[in-house]
Amino acid sequence: MALLEIKDLVVGYGRYPVLHGIDFVVEEGEVCVLLGLNGAGKTTTVSTVAGLLKPTSGQVLFDGSSLGRRSPSARVKHGVSLCPEGRRVFPRLSVQQNLRLGAWSQRRHAKTVKRQLELVLDYFPRLDERADQMAGTLSGGEQQMLAVGRALMSKPRLLMIDEASLGLSPTVARTVWEAAARIARDGTTVLMVEQNAGALPFADRALIMEKGTVAHTAVGDDIRNVNLREAYLGA
Ligand code: ATP
């Protein structure tokens, strides 16, 4: 069943449309990778789902119902979480404090916060080793793990991760993608924005964005199909 359904979505900045009526679905429990070059409209897409941008027209359906005019914080409570591009951890707070801030929407549910914290530290043991360290002193890869972990602390049903691999070594990028695949296997649907085709082997569904449209979609084994990679590289 589709957890996220995007229908004829048009979004722009001022008078300039950036998304030209896109359609796609993300099924519950899968990893979906939204792949595209700079400026293709990937960040605009996930920002709209998170409620940070208002669409000109079209629909964002979550679990069958329109997210309509819900605020970004209401969407977090509803199970939609975004780990934004550029990590943006709180540098002067510890790893543990950063994670607890991510659980703000769950602050009245101590058991849930404890459980999510255990889960995040299990996905990213490095964060456990660094629990009391100031976030600003972490390596780039550790900060990315912290940013993903913080987004997970709200106990989302849909976790969106914008450009996790940017600026990371191939090994560290792989660690983050592997964690994303594990998070999805454990039941949290993942939508990853990427420019790096190295994320494709971790995906159950791949969407290639070009100039504000979804130019290609592949599911399952078709993702490993060379044509998809060529379509992207030729984009
Ligand atoms: P990137 O990987 O570089 O973030 P992207 O695929 O995520 O690329 P978007 O960030 O969604 O692309 O940008 C899509 C288009 O919208 C680009 O042409 C960009 O210049 C434009 N755009 C993005 N943000 C704004 C803004 N705040 N005001 C005006 N135009 C914008």
Short mmCIF file of C-alpha atoms and ligand atoms in Angstrom, two decimals:
data_model
loop_
_atom_site.label_atom_id
_atom_site.label_comp_id
_atom_site.label_asym_id
_atom_site.label_seq_id
_atom_site.Cartn_x
_atom_site.Cartn_y
_atom_site.Cartn_z
CA MET A 1 0.00 0.00 0.00
CA ALA A 2 1.21 3.52 -0.83
CA LEU A 3 2.28 5.46 2.26
CA LEU A 4 3.04 8.58 0.21
CA GLU A 5 1.23 9.53 -2.96
CA ILE A 6 2.09 12.64 -4.94
CA LYS A 7 -0.50 13.70 -7.51
CA ASP A 8 0.05 16.29 -10.23
CA LEU A 9 2.12 18.42 -7.86
CA VAL A 10 3.10 21.89 -9.04
CA VAL A 11 5.44 23.92 -6.82
CA GLY A 12 7.36 27.09 -7.55
CA TYR A 13 9.25 29.94 -5.99
CA GLY A 14 7.44 33.21 -6.66
CA ARG A 15 6.20 33.12 -10.23
CA TYR A 16 8.61 30.43 -11.39
CA PRO A 17 7.37 26.84 -11.38
CA VAL A 18 10.02 24.32 -10.40
CA LEU A 19 7.93 21.12 -10.21
CA HIS A 20 5.74 20.79 -13.28
CA GLY A 21 2.98 18.44 -12.12
CA ILE A 22 4.82 15.39 -10.79
CA ASP A 23 3.25 12.06 -9.81
CA PHE A 24 4.80 9.23 -7.84
CA VAL A 25 4.14 6.83 -4.97
CA VAL A 26 6.28 5.45 -2.17
CA GLU A 27 5.08 2.13 -0.78
CA GLU A 28 5.07 1.44 2.93
CA GLY A 29 8.32 -0.15 4.18
CA GLU A 30 10.46 0.55 1.13
CA VAL A 31 13.53 2.64 0.39
CA CYS A 32 12.79 5.05 -2.44
CA VAL A 33 15.65 7.02 -3.96
CA LEU A 34 14.92 10.30 -5.72
CA LEU A 35 17.91 10.73 -7.99
CA GLY A 36 18.75 13.74 -10.10
CA LEU A 37 21.28 16.39 -10.94
CA ASN A 38 21.65 19.77 -9.29
CA GLY A 39 18.49 21.82 -9.61
CA ALA A 40 16.26 18.93 -10.78
CA GLY A 41 13.74 19.71 -8.01
CA LYS A 42 14.50 17.00 -5.44
CA THR A 43 14.81 19.29 -2.42
CA THR A 44 11.71 21.18 -3.54
CA THR A 45 9.82 17.87 -3.57
CA VAL A 46 10.76 16.72 -0.06
CA SER A 47 10.39 20.26 1.35
CA THR A 48 6.83 20.33 0.03
CA VAL A 49 6.04 16.95 1.62
CA ALA A 50 7.46 18.28 4.90
CA GLY A 51 5.20 21.34 4.66
CA LEU A 52 8.03 23.87 4.25
CA LEU A 53 6.77 24.91 0.80
CA LYS A 54 3.16 25.37 -0.30
CA PRO A 55 2.21 23.76 -3.60
CA THR A 56 0.55 25.83 -6.33
CA SER A 57 -1.66 22.83 -7.12
CA GLY A 58 -1.77 19.07 -6.77
CA GLN A 59 -1.92 16.76 -3.78
CA VAL A 60 0.31 15.15 -1.19
CA LEU A 61 -1.46 12.12 0.27
CA PHE A 62 -0.05 10.41 3.35
CA ASP A 63 -1.56 7.08 4.31
CA GLY A 64 -4.48 7.87 2.02
CA SER A 65 -5.33 11.34 3.38
CA SER A 66 -4.30 14.73 2.10
CA LEU A 67 -1.72 16.55 4.23
CA GLY A 68 -3.47 19.71 3.03
CA ARG A 69 -2.45 22.79 4.96
CA ARG A 70 -0.95 21.01 7.96
CA SER A 71 2.06 22.87 9.39
CA PRO A 72 5.52 21.30 9.33
CA SER A 73 5.31 20.52 13.07
CA ALA A 74 1.86 18.93 12.65
CA ARG A 75 3.32 16.76 9.89
CA VAL A 76 6.12 15.62 12.22
CA LYS A 77 3.49 14.61 14.79
CA HIS A 78 1.64 12.83 12.00
CA GLY A 79 4.74 10.76 11.16
CA VAL A 80 6.54 12.74 8.43
CA SER A 81 10.15 13.63 9.24
CA LEU A 82 12.80 15.38 7.12
CA CYS A 83 16.55 15.25 7.63
CA PRO A 84 17.48 18.37 5.65
CA GLU A 85 20.40 18.88 3.33
CA GLY A 86 23.58 20.15 5.00
CA ARG A 87 23.27 18.25 8.33
CA ARG A 88 22.51 21.33 10.46
CA VAL A 89 23.18 19.79 13.86
CA PHE A 90 23.35 22.09 16.89
CA PRO A 91 27.14 22.37 17.18
CA ARG A 92 27.31 23.48 20.82
CA LEU A 93 24.98 20.79 22.09
CA SER A 94 26.07 17.24 22.79
CA VAL A 95 25.12 14.30 20.59
CA GLN A 96 22.65 13.14 23.23
CA GLN A 97 21.07 16.64 23.51
CA ASN A 98 20.73 16.91 19.71
CA LEU A 99 18.93 13.57 19.65
CA ARG A 100 16.60 14.53 22.50
CA LEU A 101 15.62 17.72 20.67
CA GLY A 102 14.57 15.56 17.71
CA ALA A 103 12.06 13.89 20.04
CA TRP A 104 10.26 17.16 20.87
CA SER A 105 6.99 15.95 19.34
CA GLN A 106 7.20 12.86 21.59
CA ARG A 107 8.24 14.73 24.76
CA ARG A 108 5.21 13.54 26.72
CA HIS A 109 5.98 9.93 25.87
CA ALA A 110 9.11 9.08 27.84
CA LYS A 111 9.00 5.40 26.90
CA THR A 112 8.86 6.21 23.18
CA VAL A 113 11.79 8.62 23.51
CA LYS A 114 13.84 6.00 25.35
CA ARG A 115 12.98 3.35 22.78
CA GLN A 116 13.83 5.63 19.83
CA LEU A 117 17.12 6.62 21.45
CA GLU A 118 18.06 2.96 21.86
CA LEU A 119 17.11 2.31 18.24
CA VAL A 120 19.15 5.25 16.89
CA LEU A 121 22.20 4.24 18.91
CA ASP A 122 21.81 0.70 17.61
CA TYR A 123 21.71 1.94 13.98
CA PHE A 124 24.66 4.28 14.60
CA PRO A 125 26.88 2.84 17.40
CA ARG A 126 29.37 5.64 16.73
CA LEU A 127 26.84 8.09 18.20
CA ASP A 128 26.73 6.03 21.39
CA GLU A 129 30.53 6.28 21.71
CA ARG A 130 30.25 10.06 21.17
CA ALA A 131 27.10 10.63 23.29
CA ASP A 132 28.55 13.44 25.43
CA GLN A 133 30.69 15.04 22.73
CA MET A 134 29.71 18.43 21.29
CA ALA A 135 28.12 17.88 17.88
CA GLY A 136 30.29 20.57 16.28
CA THR A 137 33.41 18.51 16.99
CA LEU A 138 32.15 15.40 15.16
CA SER A 139 33.44 14.36 11.74
CA GLY A 140 31.24 15.07 8.69
CA GLY A 141 30.08 11.46 8.56
CA GLU A 142 29.24 11.41 12.27
CA GLN A 143 27.30 14.67 11.91
CA GLN A 144 25.31 13.12 9.07
CA MET A 145 24.53 10.07 11.23
CA LEU A 146 23.45 12.45 14.00
CA ALA A 147 21.21 14.41 11.63
CA VAL A 148 19.52 11.18 10.43
CA GLY A 149 19.28 9.94 14.02
CA ARG A 150 17.70 13.19 15.16
CA ALA A 151 15.08 12.95 12.40
CA LEU A 152 14.32 9.40 13.56
CA MET A 153 13.76 10.48 17.16
CA SER A 154 10.25 11.74 16.31
CA LYS A 155 9.30 8.10 15.53
CA PRO A 156 8.31 8.83 11.92
CA ARG A 157 6.48 6.53 9.55
CA LEU A 158 8.17 8.31 6.64
CA LEU A 159 11.80 9.41 6.99
CA MET A 160 13.06 11.72 4.24
CA ILE A 161 16.82 12.19 3.98
CA ASP A 162 18.12 14.96 1.71
CA GLU A 163 21.56 14.28 0.17
CA ALA A 164 23.03 12.19 2.97
CA SER A 165 26.13 11.31 0.95
CA LEU A 166 27.17 14.87 0.03
CA GLY A 167 30.80 15.42 0.99
CA LEU A 168 31.22 11.97 2.57
CA SER A 169 33.79 9.33 1.64
CA PRO A 170 32.34 6.34 -0.28
CA THR A 171 32.73 4.15 2.81
CA VAL A 172 30.88 6.53 5.12
CA ALA A 173 28.17 7.17 2.49
CA ARG A 174 27.68 3.41 2.31
CA THR A 175 27.31 3.19 6.08
CA VAL A 176 24.52 5.76 5.97
CA TRP A 177 22.74 4.04 3.04
CA GLU A 178 23.04 0.65 4.79
CA ALA A 179 21.47 2.16 7.90
CA ALA A 180 18.65 3.60 5.74
CA ALA A 181 17.99 0.13 4.30
CA ARG A 182 17.90 -1.33 7.83
CA ILE A 183 15.57 1.42 9.04
CA ALA A 184 13.18 0.55 6.19
CA ARG A 185 13.37 -3.19 6.95
CA ASP A 186 12.38 -2.34 10.52
CA GLY A 187 9.23 -0.66 9.16
CA THR A 188 10.02 3.04 8.69
CA THR A 189 9.57 4.01 5.05
CA VAL A 190 12.58 5.93 3.68
CA LEU A 191 12.67 8.51 0.87
CA MET A 192 16.24 9.50 0.06
CA VAL A 193 17.27 12.38 -2.17
CA GLU A 194 20.56 11.69 -3.90
CA GLN A 195 22.82 12.89 -6.68
CA ASN A 196 25.00 9.84 -6.18
CA ALA A 197 23.96 6.74 -8.17
CA GLY A 198 25.83 4.66 -5.56
CA ALA A 199 22.61 4.76 -3.52
CA LEU A 200 20.71 2.74 -6.15
CA PRO A 201 21.67 -0.76 -4.88
CA PHE A 202 19.99 0.11 -1.56
CA ALA A 203 16.69 1.14 -3.18
CA ASP A 204 13.45 -0.76 -3.71
CA ARG A 205 12.22 2.07 -5.96
CA ALA A 206 14.18 4.68 -7.90
CA LEU A 207 12.81 7.85 -9.43
CA ILE A 208 14.95 9.94 -11.74
CA MET A 209 14.12 13.63 -11.68
CA GLU A 210 14.95 15.91 -14.55
CA LYS A 211 14.05 19.59 -14.73
CA GLY A 212 11.10 19.40 -12.39
CA THR A 213 9.63 16.18 -13.76
CA VAL A 214 9.94 12.48 -12.86
CA ALA A 215 11.56 11.22 -16.05
CA HIS A 216 12.01 7.53 -15.12
CA THR A 217 10.76 5.15 -12.44
CA ALA A 218 12.18 1.73 -11.69
CA VAL A 219 11.17 -0.84 -9.12
CA GLY A 220 13.00 -3.91 -7.74
CA ASP A 221 15.43 -5.62 -10.11
CA ASP A 222 14.86 -3.02 -12.83
CA ILE A 223 16.87 -0.60 -10.68
CA ARG A 224 19.97 -2.65 -11.37
CA ASN A 225 19.22 -2.30 -15.07
CA VAL A 226 22.04 -0.40 -16.80
CA ASN A 227 19.51 1.67 -18.75
CA LEU A 228 18.42 3.43 -15.61
CA ARG A 229 21.98 4.39 -14.75
CA GLU A 230 22.52 5.55 -18.34
CA ALA A 231 19.28 7.51 -18.28
CA TYR A 232 20.51 9.29 -15.17
CA LEU A 233 24.04 9.88 -16.36
CA GLY A 234 22.68 11.12 -19.68
CA ALA A 235 20.30 13.48 -17.90
P1 ATP B 1 20.26 20.34 -5.33
O1 ATP B 1 20.78 18.98 -5.24
O2 ATP B 1 21.21 21.33 -5.93
O3 ATP B 1 19.60 20.86 -4.07
P2 ATP B 1 17.62 19.80 -6.29
O4 ATP B 1 17.32 18.76 -7.30
O5 ATP B 1 17.34 19.46 -4.88
O6 ATP B 1 19.12 20.24 -6.45
P3 ATP B 1 16.04 22.13 -5.87
O7 ATP B 1 16.87 22.60 -4.73
O8 ATP B 1 14.71 21.57 -5.59
O9 ATP B 1 16.84 21.08 -6.74
O10 ATP B 1 15.90 23.33 -6.91
C1 ATP B 1 15.12 23.25 -8.10
C2 ATP B 1 15.11 24.59 -8.78
O11 ATP B 1 14.49 25.57 -7.94
C3 ATP B 1 16.48 25.14 -9.15
O12 ATP B 1 16.41 25.72 -10.42
C4 ATP B 1 16.74 26.19 -8.08
O13 ATP B 1 17.53 27.23 -8.59
C5 ATP B 1 15.34 26.68 -7.78
N1 ATP B 1 15.23 27.14 -6.38
C6 ATP B 1 15.51 26.41 -5.28
N2 ATP B 1 15.31 27.13 -4.16
C7 ATP B 1 14.90 28.35 -4.56
C8 ATP B 1 14.51 29.55 -3.87
N3 ATP B 1 14.50 29.60 -2.53
N4 ATP B 1 14.13 30.61 -4.64
C9 ATP B 1 14.12 30.55 -5.99
N5 ATP B 1 14.46 29.44 -6.69
C10 ATP B 1 14.85 28.36 -5.99
#
